[in-house]
Coordinates of C-alpha atoms and ligand atoms in Angstrom, one line a residue:
M1 CA 152.1 -48.8 214.1
A2 CA 149.3 -47.3 212.0
A3 CA 151.8 -45.5 209.8
E4 CA 153.7 -48.7 209.3
T5 CA 150.6 -50.8 208.4
M6 CA 149.4 -48.1 205.9
A7 CA 152.9 -47.9 204.4
T8 CA 153.1 -51.7 204.0
E9 CA 149.7 -51.8 202.4
L10 CA 150.5 -49.0 200.0
L11 CA 153.7 -50.7 199.0
A12 CA 151.9 -54.0 198.4
R13 CA 149.2 -52.4 196.3
A14 CA 151.6 -50.4 194.1
G15 CA 152.8 -53.6 192.5
P16 CA 156.2 -54.3 190.8
G17 CA 158.3 -51.5 189.4
A18 CA 156.0 -48.8 190.8
K19 CA 157.7 -45.4 191.2
D20 CA 154.7 -43.6 192.5
P21 CA 155.7 -40.6 194.7
A22 CA 153.0 -41.8 197.3
V23 CA 154.7 -45.2 197.4
E24 CA 158.1 -43.7 197.7
A25 CA 156.8 -41.5 200.6
A26 CA 155.2 -44.6 202.2
A27 CA 158.6 -46.5 202.0
R28 CA 160.3 -43.5 203.7
A29 CA 157.6 -43.5 206.4
L30 CA 158.2 -47.2 207.0
N31 CA 162.0 -46.6 207.3
N32 CA 161.3 -43.7 209.6
A33 CA 159.1 -45.8 211.8
Y34 CA 161.8 -48.5 212.1
S35 CA 164.5 -46.0 212.9
N36 CA 162.2 -44.6 215.6
Y37 CA 161.7 -48.1 217.0
L38 CA 165.4 -48.6 217.1
F39 CA 166.0 -45.4 219.0
I40 CA 163.1 -46.0 221.3
M41 CA 164.5 -49.5 222.0
C42 CA 167.9 -48.2 222.8
G43 CA 166.4 -45.4 224.8
A44 CA 164.3 -47.8 226.8
I45 CA 167.3 -50.0 227.6
G46 CA 169.3 -47.0 228.6
G47 CA 166.4 -45.7 230.7
A48 CA 166.1 -49.1 232.5
I49 CA 169.9 -49.2 233.2
L50 CA 169.7 -45.6 234.5
L51 CA 166.9 -46.5 236.8
W52 CA 168.7 -49.6 238.0
K53 CA 172.0 -47.6 238.6
L54 CA 170.0 -44.9 240.4
M55 CA 168.4 -47.5 242.7
D56 CA 171.8 -49.1 243.3
S57 CA 173.2 -45.7 244.3
I58 CA 170.3 -45.0 246.7
I59 CA 170.8 -48.5 248.3
K60 CA 174.5 -47.9 248.7
Y61 CA 174.0 -44.4 250.1
T62 CA 171.5 -45.6 252.6
R63 CA 173.7 -48.5 253.7
H64 CA 176.7 -46.1 254.0
I65 CA 174.8 -43.8 256.3
V66 CA 173.2 -46.5 258.4
C67 CA 176.4 -48.4 258.9
L68 CA 178.7 -45.5 259.8
N69 CA 178.4 -46.2 263.5
N70 CA 177.5 -49.9 263.3
D71 CA 180.4 -52.3 263.7
R72 CA 178.3 -55.5 263.1
Q73 CA 176.1 -54.5 260.2
R74 CA 174.5 -58.0 260.4
Y75 CA 171.4 -57.1 258.3
F76 CA 173.5 -56.1 255.3
A77 CA 175.6 -59.3 255.4
I78 CA 172.6 -61.5 254.7
A79 CA 172.2 -62.5 251.0
S80 CA 168.8 -61.9 249.4
P81 CA 168.0 -65.1 247.5
W82 CA 166.6 -63.3 244.5
N83 CA 169.4 -60.8 244.2
A84 CA 171.9 -63.5 244.6
S85 CA 170.4 -65.6 241.8
I86 CA 170.2 -62.6 239.5
K87 CA 173.9 -61.8 240.2
R88 CA 175.0 -65.4 239.9
H89 CA 173.1 -66.3 236.7
I90 CA 172.9 -63.0 234.8
L91 CA 174.8 -60.0 236.0
Y92 CA 178.2 -61.6 236.8
A93 CA 177.8 -64.7 234.6
P94 CA 180.3 -65.3 231.9
L95 CA 178.9 -66.7 228.7
F96 CA 179.6 -70.3 229.6
R97 CA 181.1 -71.7 232.8
K98 CA 184.0 -69.5 233.7
R99 CA 185.9 -67.8 230.9
H100 CA 185.3 -64.1 230.4
N101 CA 188.5 -62.0 230.8
R102 CA 191.0 -64.6 229.9
E103 CA 192.0 -64.0 226.3
I104 CA 191.5 -66.8 223.8
Q105 CA 194.9 -67.3 222.2
L106 CA 195.6 -69.4 219.2
S107 CA 199.3 -69.1 219.9
S108 CA 201.4 -66.8 222.0
A109 CA 201.3 -64.2 219.2
I110 CA 197.6 -64.6 218.0
N111 CA 195.1 -63.2 220.4
V112 CA 191.5 -63.7 219.4
G113 CA 190.0 -61.6 222.2
T114 CA 187.7 -62.3 225.1
L115 CA 184.1 -63.7 225.4
P116 CA 181.3 -61.3 226.4
T117 CA 179.3 -61.9 229.5
R118 CA 175.9 -63.5 229.4
F119 CA 174.2 -60.1 229.9
Q120 CA 176.2 -58.4 227.2
L121 CA 175.5 -61.3 224.8
V122 CA 171.7 -61.1 225.4
F123 CA 171.8 -57.4 224.5
L124 CA 173.9 -57.9 221.4
V125 CA 171.8 -60.8 220.1
A126 CA 168.6 -58.8 220.7
Y127 CA 170.0 -55.8 218.9
F128 CA 171.3 -57.9 216.0
A129 CA 168.0 -59.8 215.7
T130 CA 166.1 -56.5 215.7
N131 CA 168.3 -55.2 212.9
I132 CA 167.8 -58.3 210.8
A133 CA 164.0 -58.1 211.3
F134 CA 163.9 -54.4 210.4
C135 CA 166.0 -55.1 207.3
L136 CA 163.5 -57.8 206.1
V137 CA 160.0 -56.8 207.4
G138 CA 157.9 -55.3 204.6
V139 CA 160.3 -56.4 201.8
P140 CA 157.9 -57.7 199.0
F141 CA 159.5 -61.1 198.5
N142 CA 156.5 -62.3 196.6
E143 CA 156.9 -59.5 194.0
T144 CA 159.6 -59.3 191.4
A145 CA 163.3 -59.6 192.5
S146 CA 163.9 -56.0 191.4
E147 CA 161.1 -54.8 193.7
A148 CA 162.2 -56.7 196.7
L149 CA 165.9 -55.7 196.2
D150 CA 164.8 -52.0 195.9
V151 CA 163.1 -52.1 199.3
L152 CA 166.0 -54.1 200.9
R153 CA 168.6 -51.7 199.4
K154 CA 166.9 -48.7 200.9
R155 CA 166.2 -50.2 204.2
S156 CA 169.7 -51.6 204.8
G157 CA 171.3 -48.3 203.7
W158 CA 169.1 -46.4 206.0
L159 CA 169.8 -48.7 209.0
S160 CA 173.5 -48.7 208.3
T161 CA 173.6 -44.9 208.4
L162 CA 171.5 -44.8 211.5
N163 CA 173.6 -47.3 213.4
M164 CA 176.6 -45.1 212.8
I165 CA 175.3 -42.7 215.5
P166 CA 175.6 -45.1 218.4
L167 CA 178.8 -46.5 216.8
F168 CA 180.5 -43.1 217.1
V169 CA 179.0 -42.3 220.6
F170 CA 180.4 -45.6 222.0
A171 CA 183.9 -44.9 220.5
G172 CA 184.5 -41.7 222.4
R173 CA 186.6 -41.5 225.5
N174 CA 184.2 -38.7 226.5
N175 CA 181.1 -40.6 225.8
P176 CA 178.5 -39.0 228.1
L177 CA 176.8 -42.4 228.7
I178 CA 179.9 -43.5 230.7
P179 CA 179.2 -41.3 233.7
L180 CA 175.4 -41.3 233.1
L181 CA 175.0 -45.1 233.1
N182 CA 178.2 -45.8 235.0
I183 CA 179.2 -48.4 232.4
S184 CA 182.9 -48.6 231.7
F185 CA 184.7 -47.6 228.4
D186 CA 185.6 -51.2 227.7
T187 CA 181.9 -52.3 227.7
Y188 CA 181.2 -49.5 225.2
N189 CA 184.2 -50.6 223.3
L190 CA 182.6 -54.1 223.0
L191 CA 179.4 -52.5 221.8
H192 CA 181.3 -50.3 219.4
R193 CA 182.8 -53.3 217.8
W194 CA 179.5 -55.1 217.4
F195 CA 177.6 -52.0 216.2
G196 CA 180.5 -51.6 213.8
R197 CA 179.9 -55.1 212.4
I198 CA 176.2 -54.4 212.0
V199 CA 176.9 -51.1 210.1
V200 CA 179.3 -53.0 207.8
I201 CA 176.9 -55.9 207.2
E202 CA 174.1 -53.5 206.4
A203 CA 176.3 -51.4 204.1
V204 CA 177.3 -54.5 202.2
I205 CA 173.7 -55.7 201.9
H206 CA 172.8 -52.2 200.6
T207 CA 175.6 -52.3 198.0
I208 CA 174.9 -55.9 196.9
A209 CA 171.2 -55.3 196.6
H210 CA 171.9 -52.3 194.5
I211 CA 174.2 -54.1 192.1
A212 CA 171.9 -57.1 192.0
K213 CA 169.0 -54.9 191.0
T214 CA 171.0 -53.7 188.0
N215 CA 171.6 -57.4 186.9
W216 CA 175.1 -57.4 188.4
A217 CA 176.4 -54.5 186.4
W218 CA 179.5 -53.9 188.5
N219 CA 180.8 -51.2 186.3
M220 CA 177.8 -49.0 187.2
V221 CA 180.1 -47.9 190.1
F222 CA 181.9 -45.6 187.6
A223 CA 178.7 -44.4 186.0
K224 CA 177.7 -41.7 188.5
P225 CA 179.5 -40.0 191.5
F226 CA 176.5 -41.2 193.6
Y227 CA 177.5 -44.8 193.0
G228 CA 181.3 -44.1 193.1
W229 CA 181.1 -42.4 196.5
G230 CA 178.9 -45.2 197.8
A231 CA 181.6 -47.7 196.8
V232 CA 184.2 -45.6 198.6
A233 CA 182.2 -45.8 201.8
T234 CA 181.5 -49.6 201.5
I235 CA 185.2 -50.3 200.8
A236 CA 186.3 -48.2 203.8
F237 CA 183.8 -50.1 205.9
L238 CA 185.2 -53.4 204.8
V239 CA 188.8 -52.2 205.5
L240 CA 187.6 -51.3 209.0
L241 CA 186.0 -54.7 209.5
I242 CA 189.1 -56.6 208.4
Q243 CA 191.7 -54.5 210.2
S244 CA 189.8 -54.5 213.5
W245 CA 189.9 -58.3 213.7
S246 CA 191.1 -59.1 217.2
P247 CA 194.5 -60.8 216.3
I248 CA 195.4 -57.9 214.1
R249 CA 194.2 -55.3 216.6
H250 CA 196.1 -56.8 219.5
A251 CA 199.3 -57.5 217.6
F252 CA 199.6 -54.1 216.0
Y253 CA 197.5 -51.8 218.1
E254 CA 199.0 -48.5 217.1
T255 CA 199.0 -49.3 213.4
F256 CA 195.5 -50.6 213.8
K257 CA 194.5 -47.3 215.4
I258 CA 195.9 -45.1 212.7
I259 CA 194.3 -47.1 209.9
H260 CA 191.1 -47.2 211.8
I261 CA 190.9 -43.4 212.1
L262 CA 191.8 -43.0 208.4
A263 CA 189.3 -45.6 207.2
A264 CA 186.6 -44.2 209.4
A265 CA 187.2 -40.7 208.0
A266 CA 187.1 -42.2 204.4
S267 CA 183.8 -43.9 205.2
I268 CA 182.2 -40.7 206.4
V269 CA 183.5 -38.7 203.5
G270 CA 182.3 -41.5 201.1
L271 CA 178.9 -41.6 202.8
Y272 CA 178.4 -37.9 202.9
M273 CA 179.3 -37.5 199.2
H274 CA 177.1 -40.5 198.3
L275 CA 174.1 -38.9 200.0
A276 CA 174.8 -35.4 198.8
S277 CA 175.3 -36.5 195.2
G278 CA 172.2 -38.6 195.3
A279 CA 170.1 -35.8 196.6
R280 CA 169.4 -37.8 199.8
D281 CA 169.4 -34.6 201.9
G282 CA 167.2 -36.0 204.6
F283 CA 170.1 -38.4 205.5
L284 CA 172.8 -35.7 205.5
S285 CA 171.8 -34.6 209.0
Y286 CA 172.9 -38.1 210.3
C287 CA 176.4 -37.4 208.8
W288 CA 176.5 -34.1 210.5
I289 CA 175.6 -35.7 213.8
I290 CA 178.3 -38.3 213.4
I291 CA 180.9 -35.6 212.5
A292 CA 179.8 -33.5 215.5
L293 CA 180.2 -36.4 217.8
W294 CA 183.7 -37.1 216.6
V295 CA 184.7 -33.4 216.8
A296 CA 183.2 -33.0 220.3
D297 CA 185.2 -36.0 221.6
R298 CA 188.5 -34.9 220.1
G299 CA 187.8 -31.3 221.2
A300 CA 187.1 -32.5 224.8
R301 CA 190.3 -34.5 224.8
I302 CA 192.3 -31.4 223.7
L303 CA 190.6 -29.3 226.4
R304 CA 191.3 -31.8 229.1
I305 CA 195.0 -31.9 228.1
V306 CA 195.4 -28.1 228.0
Y307 CA 193.4 -27.6 231.2
I308 CA 195.3 -30.1 233.4
N309 CA 198.8 -29.7 232.1
I310 CA 199.1 -25.9 231.4
G311 CA 198.5 -23.5 234.2
R312 CA 200.8 -21.0 235.9
S313 CA 203.5 -23.6 235.0
R314 CA 203.5 -26.8 233.1
S315 CA 203.1 -30.3 234.5
R316 CA 206.4 -31.9 235.6
T317 CA 207.1 -35.6 235.2
V318 CA 209.8 -37.8 236.8
I319 CA 210.1 -41.4 235.6
E320 CA 212.1 -44.2 237.3
A321 CA 213.1 -47.7 236.2
L322 CA 212.0 -50.4 238.6
P323 CA 212.8 -54.1 238.9
G324 CA 210.7 -56.4 236.8
N325 CA 210.7 -54.2 233.7
A326 CA 208.5 -51.6 235.3
I327 CA 208.5 -47.8 235.4
R328 CA 207.1 -45.4 238.1
V329 CA 205.8 -42.2 236.7
T330 CA 205.3 -39.3 239.1
M331 CA 203.6 -36.2 237.6
T332 CA 203.1 -32.9 239.3
L333 CA 200.1 -31.5 237.4
A334 CA 199.7 -27.8 236.6
R335 CA 196.1 -27.9 237.8
P336 CA 194.5 -30.3 240.3
F337 CA 191.4 -32.4 239.7
R338 CA 189.1 -34.3 242.1
G339 CA 190.9 -37.6 242.4
R340 CA 189.1 -40.7 243.4
P341 CA 190.0 -44.4 243.3
G342 CA 189.4 -46.3 240.0
Q343 CA 190.4 -43.5 237.7
H344 CA 192.8 -43.8 234.8
G345 CA 194.3 -41.4 232.3
Y346 CA 196.2 -41.4 229.0
L347 CA 199.8 -40.4 229.0
Y348 CA 201.5 -38.7 226.0
M349 CA 205.3 -38.6 226.0
P350 CA 206.5 -36.8 222.9
G351 CA 210.1 -38.1 223.7
V352 CA 208.9 -41.7 223.1
S353 CA 206.2 -41.2 220.5
L354 CA 204.7 -38.0 219.0
W355 CA 201.1 -39.2 218.6
Q356 CA 200.6 -42.2 220.8
S357 CA 198.7 -42.1 224.1
H358 CA 198.3 -45.1 226.4
P359 CA 195.9 -45.7 229.2
F360 CA 197.2 -46.3 232.8
S361 CA 195.5 -46.5 236.2
I362 CA 196.2 -43.6 238.6
S363 CA 197.8 -45.5 241.4
W364 CA 198.4 -42.5 243.7
F365 CA 197.2 -39.0 244.0
E366 CA 197.8 -36.3 246.6
S367 CA 197.8 -32.6 247.0
T368 CA 201.0 -30.7 247.6
D369 CA 201.8 -27.0 248.0
D370 CA 203.7 -25.4 245.2
V371 CA 207.2 -25.2 246.7
S372 CA 208.6 -23.5 243.6
S373 CA 206.6 -20.3 244.4
D374 CA 207.7 -17.9 247.1
K375 CA 204.5 -15.8 246.9
L376 CA 202.8 -15.3 250.3
V377 CA 199.2 -16.6 250.4
S378 CA 196.6 -14.2 251.8
N379 CA 193.3 -16.1 251.3
Q380 CA 191.8 -19.5 250.7
Q381 CA 191.3 -18.9 247.0
E382 CA 195.0 -18.1 246.5
R383 CA 195.9 -21.1 248.6
R384 CA 193.9 -23.4 246.4
A385 CA 195.5 -21.8 243.3
M386 CA 198.9 -22.5 244.8
Q387 CA 198.1 -26.2 245.4
K388 CA 199.5 -28.8 243.1
M389 CA 198.4 -32.3 242.6
Q390 CA 200.8 -35.2 242.3
I391 CA 199.7 -38.4 240.6
G392 CA 201.6 -41.7 240.2
F393 CA 201.5 -44.5 237.7
I394 CA 203.2 -47.9 237.5
I395 CA 203.8 -49.1 234.0
R396 CA 204.8 -52.6 233.1
A397 CA 206.9 -52.7 229.9
R398 CA 205.2 -54.7 227.1
T399 CA 206.5 -54.8 223.6
G400 CA 205.8 -51.4 222.1
Y401 CA 205.6 -47.9 223.5
T402 CA 206.0 -49.1 227.1
D403 CA 209.1 -51.1 226.2
N404 CA 210.6 -48.0 224.5
L405 CA 209.9 -46.0 227.5
Y406 CA 211.5 -48.6 229.8
K407 CA 214.6 -48.8 227.7
R408 CA 215.0 -45.0 227.7
V409 CA 214.7 -44.6 231.4
A410 CA 216.8 -47.7 232.2
A411 CA 219.6 -46.2 230.1
S412 CA 219.5 -42.9 231.9
P413 CA 221.9 -42.1 234.9
A414 CA 220.6 -43.7 238.1
G415 CA 217.6 -45.1 236.1
K416 CA 215.7 -41.9 236.7
M417 CA 214.9 -38.9 234.6
E418 CA 212.7 -35.9 234.1
T419 CA 210.7 -35.9 230.9
T420 CA 207.9 -34.0 229.1
C421 CA 204.6 -35.8 229.6
F422 CA 201.0 -34.8 229.1
F423 CA 198.1 -36.3 231.1
E424 CA 194.7 -36.7 229.5
G425 CA 192.0 -37.5 232.0
P426 CA 190.8 -38.4 234.5
Y427 CA 188.5 -41.1 233.1
G428 CA 186.8 -44.1 234.6
V429 CA 183.5 -45.1 236.2
K430 CA 182.7 -44.8 239.9
H431 CA 182.7 -47.9 242.0
P432 CA 182.5 -46.5 245.5
L433 CA 183.3 -49.2 248.1
D434 CA 182.7 -47.1 251.3
S435 CA 179.3 -48.6 252.0
Y436 CA 180.7 -52.1 252.3
G437 CA 181.6 -53.5 255.7
T438 CA 184.1 -55.9 254.1
V439 CA 186.2 -55.2 251.1
V440 CA 188.5 -57.8 249.5
L441 CA 190.8 -56.5 246.7
F442 CA 192.6 -59.0 244.5
A443 CA 195.4 -57.9 242.3
G444 CA 197.7 -59.7 239.9
G445 CA 201.0 -58.0 239.0
V446 CA 200.7 -54.5 237.8
G447 CA 196.9 -54.7 238.5
V448 CA 197.7 -53.5 242.0
T449 CA 197.8 -50.0 240.6
H450 CA 194.1 -50.0 240.4
Q451 CA 193.7 -51.2 244.0
V452 CA 196.2 -49.0 245.9
P453 CA 194.0 -45.8 245.8
Y454 CA 191.0 -47.8 247.2
V455 CA 193.1 -49.1 250.1
K456 CA 194.4 -45.7 250.9
D457 CA 190.9 -44.1 250.7
L458 CA 189.2 -46.8 252.8
V459 CA 191.9 -46.8 255.5
A460 CA 191.7 -43.0 255.7
G461 CA 187.9 -43.2 255.8
Y462 CA 188.0 -45.8 258.6
A463 CA 190.3 -43.6 260.7
N464 CA 188.0 -40.6 260.1
G465 CA 184.8 -42.5 260.7
T466 CA 183.4 -41.7 257.2
V467 CA 183.1 -45.2 255.8
A468 CA 181.1 -48.3 256.7
T469 CA 184.2 -50.5 256.0
R470 CA 185.5 -52.5 259.0
R471 CA 187.6 -55.1 257.2
I472 CA 189.9 -54.6 254.2
L473 CA 192.0 -57.4 252.7
L474 CA 194.4 -56.8 249.8
V475 CA 195.6 -60.0 248.1
W476 CA 198.4 -59.3 245.7
T477 CA 200.1 -61.9 243.6
I478 CA 203.6 -61.1 242.2
Q479 CA 206.2 -63.1 240.4
S480 CA 209.1 -62.0 242.6
P481 CA 209.5 -60.1 245.9
E482 CA 211.4 -57.4 243.9
H483 CA 208.1 -56.3 242.5
L484 CA 207.2 -55.0 246.0
E485 CA 209.4 -52.0 245.0
W486 CA 206.7 -50.8 242.5
I487 CA 204.4 -49.5 245.2
R488 CA 206.8 -49.4 248.2
P489 CA 206.7 -45.6 248.8
W490 CA 202.9 -45.5 248.6
M491 CA 202.4 -48.6 250.7
T492 CA 204.9 -47.3 253.3
E493 CA 202.6 -44.3 253.7
V494 CA 199.4 -46.4 253.8
L495 CA 201.0 -48.8 256.4
G496 CA 201.8 -45.8 258.6
M497 CA 198.3 -44.4 258.5
D498 CA 196.2 -43.9 261.6
K499 CA 194.3 -47.1 262.8
R500 CA 195.6 -49.0 259.7
R501 CA 196.3 -52.1 261.8
D502 CA 192.7 -52.3 263.0
V503 CA 191.3 -52.5 259.5
L504 CA 193.8 -53.5 256.8
R505 CA 195.5 -56.9 256.2
I506 CA 197.7 -57.6 253.2
M507 CA 198.5 -61.0 251.8
L508 CA 201.3 -61.2 249.3
F509 CA 201.7 -64.3 247.2
V510 CA 205.0 -64.8 245.4
S511 CA 204.3 -67.1 242.5
K512 CA 208.0 -67.7 241.3
P513 CA 210.3 -67.2 244.3
R514 CA 214.0 -67.9 243.6
S515 CA 214.4 -69.3 247.1
I516 CA 212.1 -69.9 250.0
K517 CA 214.4 -67.5 252.0
E518 CA 212.9 -64.6 250.0
I519 CA 209.5 -65.3 251.7
H520 CA 209.1 -63.6 255.0
S521 CA 206.2 -61.9 256.6
P522 CA 207.0 -58.4 258.0
S523 CA 204.1 -58.5 260.5
S524 CA 200.8 -60.4 261.4
T525 CA 198.9 -58.0 259.2
V526 CA 201.3 -58.1 256.2
Q527 CA 202.0 -61.7 255.3
M528 CA 203.9 -63.3 252.5
F529 CA 203.4 -66.7 251.0
P530 CA 205.0 -68.7 248.2
G531 CA 202.8 -69.8 245.3
R532 CA 199.4 -68.6 244.2
P533 CA 196.4 -67.9 246.4
N534 CA 193.6 -70.3 246.8
I535 CA 190.7 -67.9 246.1
D536 CA 188.0 -70.3 247.3
T537 CA 189.7 -70.8 250.7
L538 CA 190.4 -67.1 251.2
M539 CA 186.8 -66.2 250.3
Q540 CA 185.5 -68.8 252.7
M541 CA 187.6 -67.3 255.5
E542 CA 186.4 -63.8 254.7
Q543 CA 182.7 -64.8 254.6
E544 CA 183.1 -66.5 258.0
Q545 CA 184.3 -63.1 259.4
Q546 CA 182.2 -60.9 257.1
V547 CA 181.0 -57.6 258.5
G548 CA 178.1 -56.1 256.5
A549 CA 177.9 -56.4 252.7
M550 CA 181.1 -57.5 251.0
A551 CA 182.7 -56.0 247.9
V552 CA 185.2 -58.1 246.0
T553 CA 187.2 -56.4 243.3
V554 CA 189.8 -57.8 241.0
C555 CA 192.4 -56.3 238.6
G556 CA 195.0 -58.5 237.0
P557 CA 195.5 -61.3 234.4
G558 CA 192.4 -62.8 232.9
T559 CA 192.9 -66.2 234.6
L560 CA 192.9 -64.5 238.0
S561 CA 189.8 -62.3 237.2
D562 CA 187.9 -65.3 235.9
E563 CA 188.7 -67.4 239.0
V564 CA 187.6 -64.6 241.4
R565 CA 184.4 -64.2 239.4
R566 CA 183.7 -67.9 239.6
V567 CA 184.2 -68.0 243.3
V568 CA 182.1 -64.9 243.9
R569 CA 179.3 -66.4 241.9
D570 CA 179.5 -69.8 243.6
R571 CA 179.3 -68.1 247.0
Q572 CA 176.5 -65.7 246.2
H573 CA 173.9 -67.5 248.4
N574 CA 176.0 -67.6 251.5
T575 CA 176.3 -63.9 252.2
S576 CA 175.8 -60.6 250.4
I577 CA 178.7 -60.1 247.9
D578 CA 179.1 -57.7 245.0
F579 CA 181.8 -58.1 242.3
V580 CA 183.7 -55.5 240.5
E581 CA 186.2 -56.2 237.8
E582 CA 188.7 -53.9 236.1
A583 CA 190.4 -55.1 232.9
F584 CA 193.5 -53.6 231.4
S585 CA 192.6 -54.5 227.8
W586 CA 190.0 -53.8 225.2
Ligands
FAD601 C1 191.9 -48.7 231.7 C2 193.3 -49.3 231.6 C3 194.2 -49.1 232.6 C4 195.5 -49.6 232.5 N1 196.4 -49.4 233.5 C5 197.6 -49.9 233.4 C6 198.6 -49.7 234.5 O1 198.3 -49.1 235.5 N2 199.8 -50.2 234.3 C7 200.2 -50.9 233.2 O2 201.4 -51.3 233.1 N3 199.3 -51.1 232.2 C8 198.1 -50.6 232.2 N4 197.2 -50.8 231.2 C9 197.6 -51.5 230.0 C10 198.5 -50.6 229.1 O3 197.6 -49.5 228.6 C11 199.1 -51.4 227.9 O4 199.9 -52.4 228.5 C12 199.9 -50.4 227.1 O5 199.1 -49.6 226.4 C13 200.7 -51.3 226.1 O6 201.4 -50.4 225.3 P1 202.5 -51.1 224.3 O7 202.6 -50.2 223.1 O8 203.8 -51.3 225.0 O9 201.7 -52.4 223.9 P2 202.1 -53.6 223.0 O10 203.2 -54.4 223.6 O11 202.2 -53.1 221.6 O12 200.7 -54.4 223.1 C14 200.3 -55.0 224.3 C15 198.8 -55.0 224.5 O13 198.4 -53.7 224.9 C16 197.3 -53.3 224.1 N5 197.5 -51.9 223.8 C17 198.5 -51.3 223.1 N6 198.3 -50.0 223.0 C18 197.1 -49.7 223.6 C19 196.4 -48.5 223.8 N7 196.8 -47.3 223.4 N8 195.2 -48.6 224.5 C20 194.8 -49.8 225.0 N9 195.4 -50.9 224.8 C21 196.6 -50.9 224.1 C22 197.4 -54.1 222.8 O14 196.1 -54.4 222.3 C23 198.0 -55.4 223.3 O15 197.1 -56.4 223.7 C24 195.9 -50.3 231.3 C25 195.0 -50.5 230.3 C26 193.7 -50.0 230.4 C27 192.7 -50.2 229.2

C-alpha cells in the first residue's frame, strides 16, 4: 500500500504532461501493485475454495468410514440449519427463483444461453468491479485530459494483458485447477467467457484512450508498427467478442471454434508485436506465459490421445444405430485408465470429420483380457499389460457431427460398423457418492449416460460392503420405451448383480407413449409409468425413508435440472441433502 500511496503522490505532484522518468517508474509501480492485488485476490479465492473442498472431502471420507457397517446412519440424515441455509440460498441458488440450466431461447433457432448461479454471479460482479476500480483509481481526472488519458491508457492495457493469463488457463481442457479445486470445465468456461469480455473491454478502453489522447487522429494506426500491431490485437479481440455471442456460438459451434482459435492466435501475435515494437519488454513475459499455457494444453491433449489409443495395438471401435436417433459406441482401448463414474472424453472420428472432437459421457467401462493375443502370461505385470479396457458411449444425434455419424451408421449393413475413432480423456471432476446412505439419480433422455456408471459402482460397492449407500433410486424419463434399448446391455448386467434387489430401484417415466399398452413394469423394483415424474412427491417419499445423508444428482434437459434443483433447495431443512448437477452444454 505504501508503494501505491507514494506512486499516486508522485504522479499528482508531477503535474500535466510530465515525462519525468521517476514519474514513469511510479506509474509502473502503481500498475504492478494493482496486478499483484488482482493475483492475490484470485489466489485468496482459490485458496478459500481449496480449503472448503478439502474440508468437504474430509467430512465425506469420515462419513464413509463411519457408515460402512451402520444401516441406519441417523446422525447423518439430520440437516444442519446453517449448512442447509447456505446451500439453499448461496451454493445451489439460481440467480433468481428457479432458472439456471434451462437455456433462454428467443426462438427454436436462437439460443441466448443460460443464467449463472448466484454464487457465480457474486464472483463475477466482484471481479468486474475490481477491474473497473483498478482501471480508474489514481487516474488524474482533475489534470488535463491528455494526462488522465495517458494513465488510463497504460492501466487498461496492463490489466487487459494481465487478465489474459487466467483467460487462457480457464480455456484449457487440461486446466490444472479443475482437479485441484474440483470445479467442472463448464464453470471455468463461464469464467473464461466473462474474463474474455473484461480483456476485450480493457483493450478497447486502452485503444480509445490512446487515440483520444492524440486528438482522435485515427490514421496514427499506420504511423508506426507499434500502433498497427496494437490495432491488429484490438480488432482480433472484437472479432472474438462478437463471434462468441451465445446465439452464434450455439448455432454454428464448429465454425465458432475455428474462428475463435484463429482470432485468439491473431490477438496474441498482435499483442506480442505491439509490445515488442514498443519496447515494452517487461510485458512480453506475459505473452510467453499465455503461449506456454496454450501449448501445454494442446500438448497434453495430443499426449492423452497417443497414450490411450496407441499401444501394442490400436483402439478398436464398434458403432451401432439405435432407436430414437441414437448411437452406441463401444471402444476397446489400446491402454486402460482408471475409470470412475462422472468421467467424459472427446471422440475424434476421422471418417466423419477430420478435425472435430465432441465431448461424451463415458456410460460404461470394464476391463477385459486381450483375446486377440495367444501369448501365455507368466506374471502380474504381463497380465496387466494384456488387459484391455472397454468403454461405452450413447450419442443422441443432433444436427451436426452427431447427425452425420448417425446417418453413416444407420446406412451400414445391420446398422452396425467398425470405424476408426480416437478417445481423448478421461476428463471430469470427482463427485464420489459412496459416503451417502441414500442416492437419488435423475436422468432425462441421453442424460442417463452420466448416471449408469454411478449405479453400477454403488450396487457393486453395496454387495462388497465398501460403500455407505443403502438406497439407490434411478429416475429416468424417456420419450418412448424404445429408448430403453440405449442402455439395455449395461442395465441387464447391473440388474443381474449380486444383492441388486436389496438396494436399487428404477423408475422409468415414458413421457410420450404411443399407447398405454407400452407401459408395463417388469418387477417391483423396476417400474414404468406414463408421463413425467412429480419430483416433489418422489423426493418427499425418499426423505421419509432416507438413510444417512442423501445425494441427489441430475443430468438431462435444463427444465428437469432446474426443477430438481428447486425441489432440493426447498427441502434442505427437512433432512441432509446434497445436490450435484451435470450439464451437457457450455
Ligand atoms: C461434458 C459433456 C458430456 C456430454 N455427454 C453426452 C452424451 O453422453 N451423449 C450425448 O448424446 N451428448 C452428450 N453431450 C452433448 C454433445 O457433446 C453434443 O450434443 C454434441 O457435441 C453435438 O454435436 P453436433 O455437431 O451434432 O451439434 P450441433 O447440432 O451442431 O449443436 C447442438 C448443440 O451442441 C453444442 N455443441 C456442438 N459441438 C460441441 C462441442 N464440440 N462441444 C460442446 N458442445 C458442442 C452446440 O453448442 C449446440 O448447442 C455432452 C456434452 C458435454 C459438454
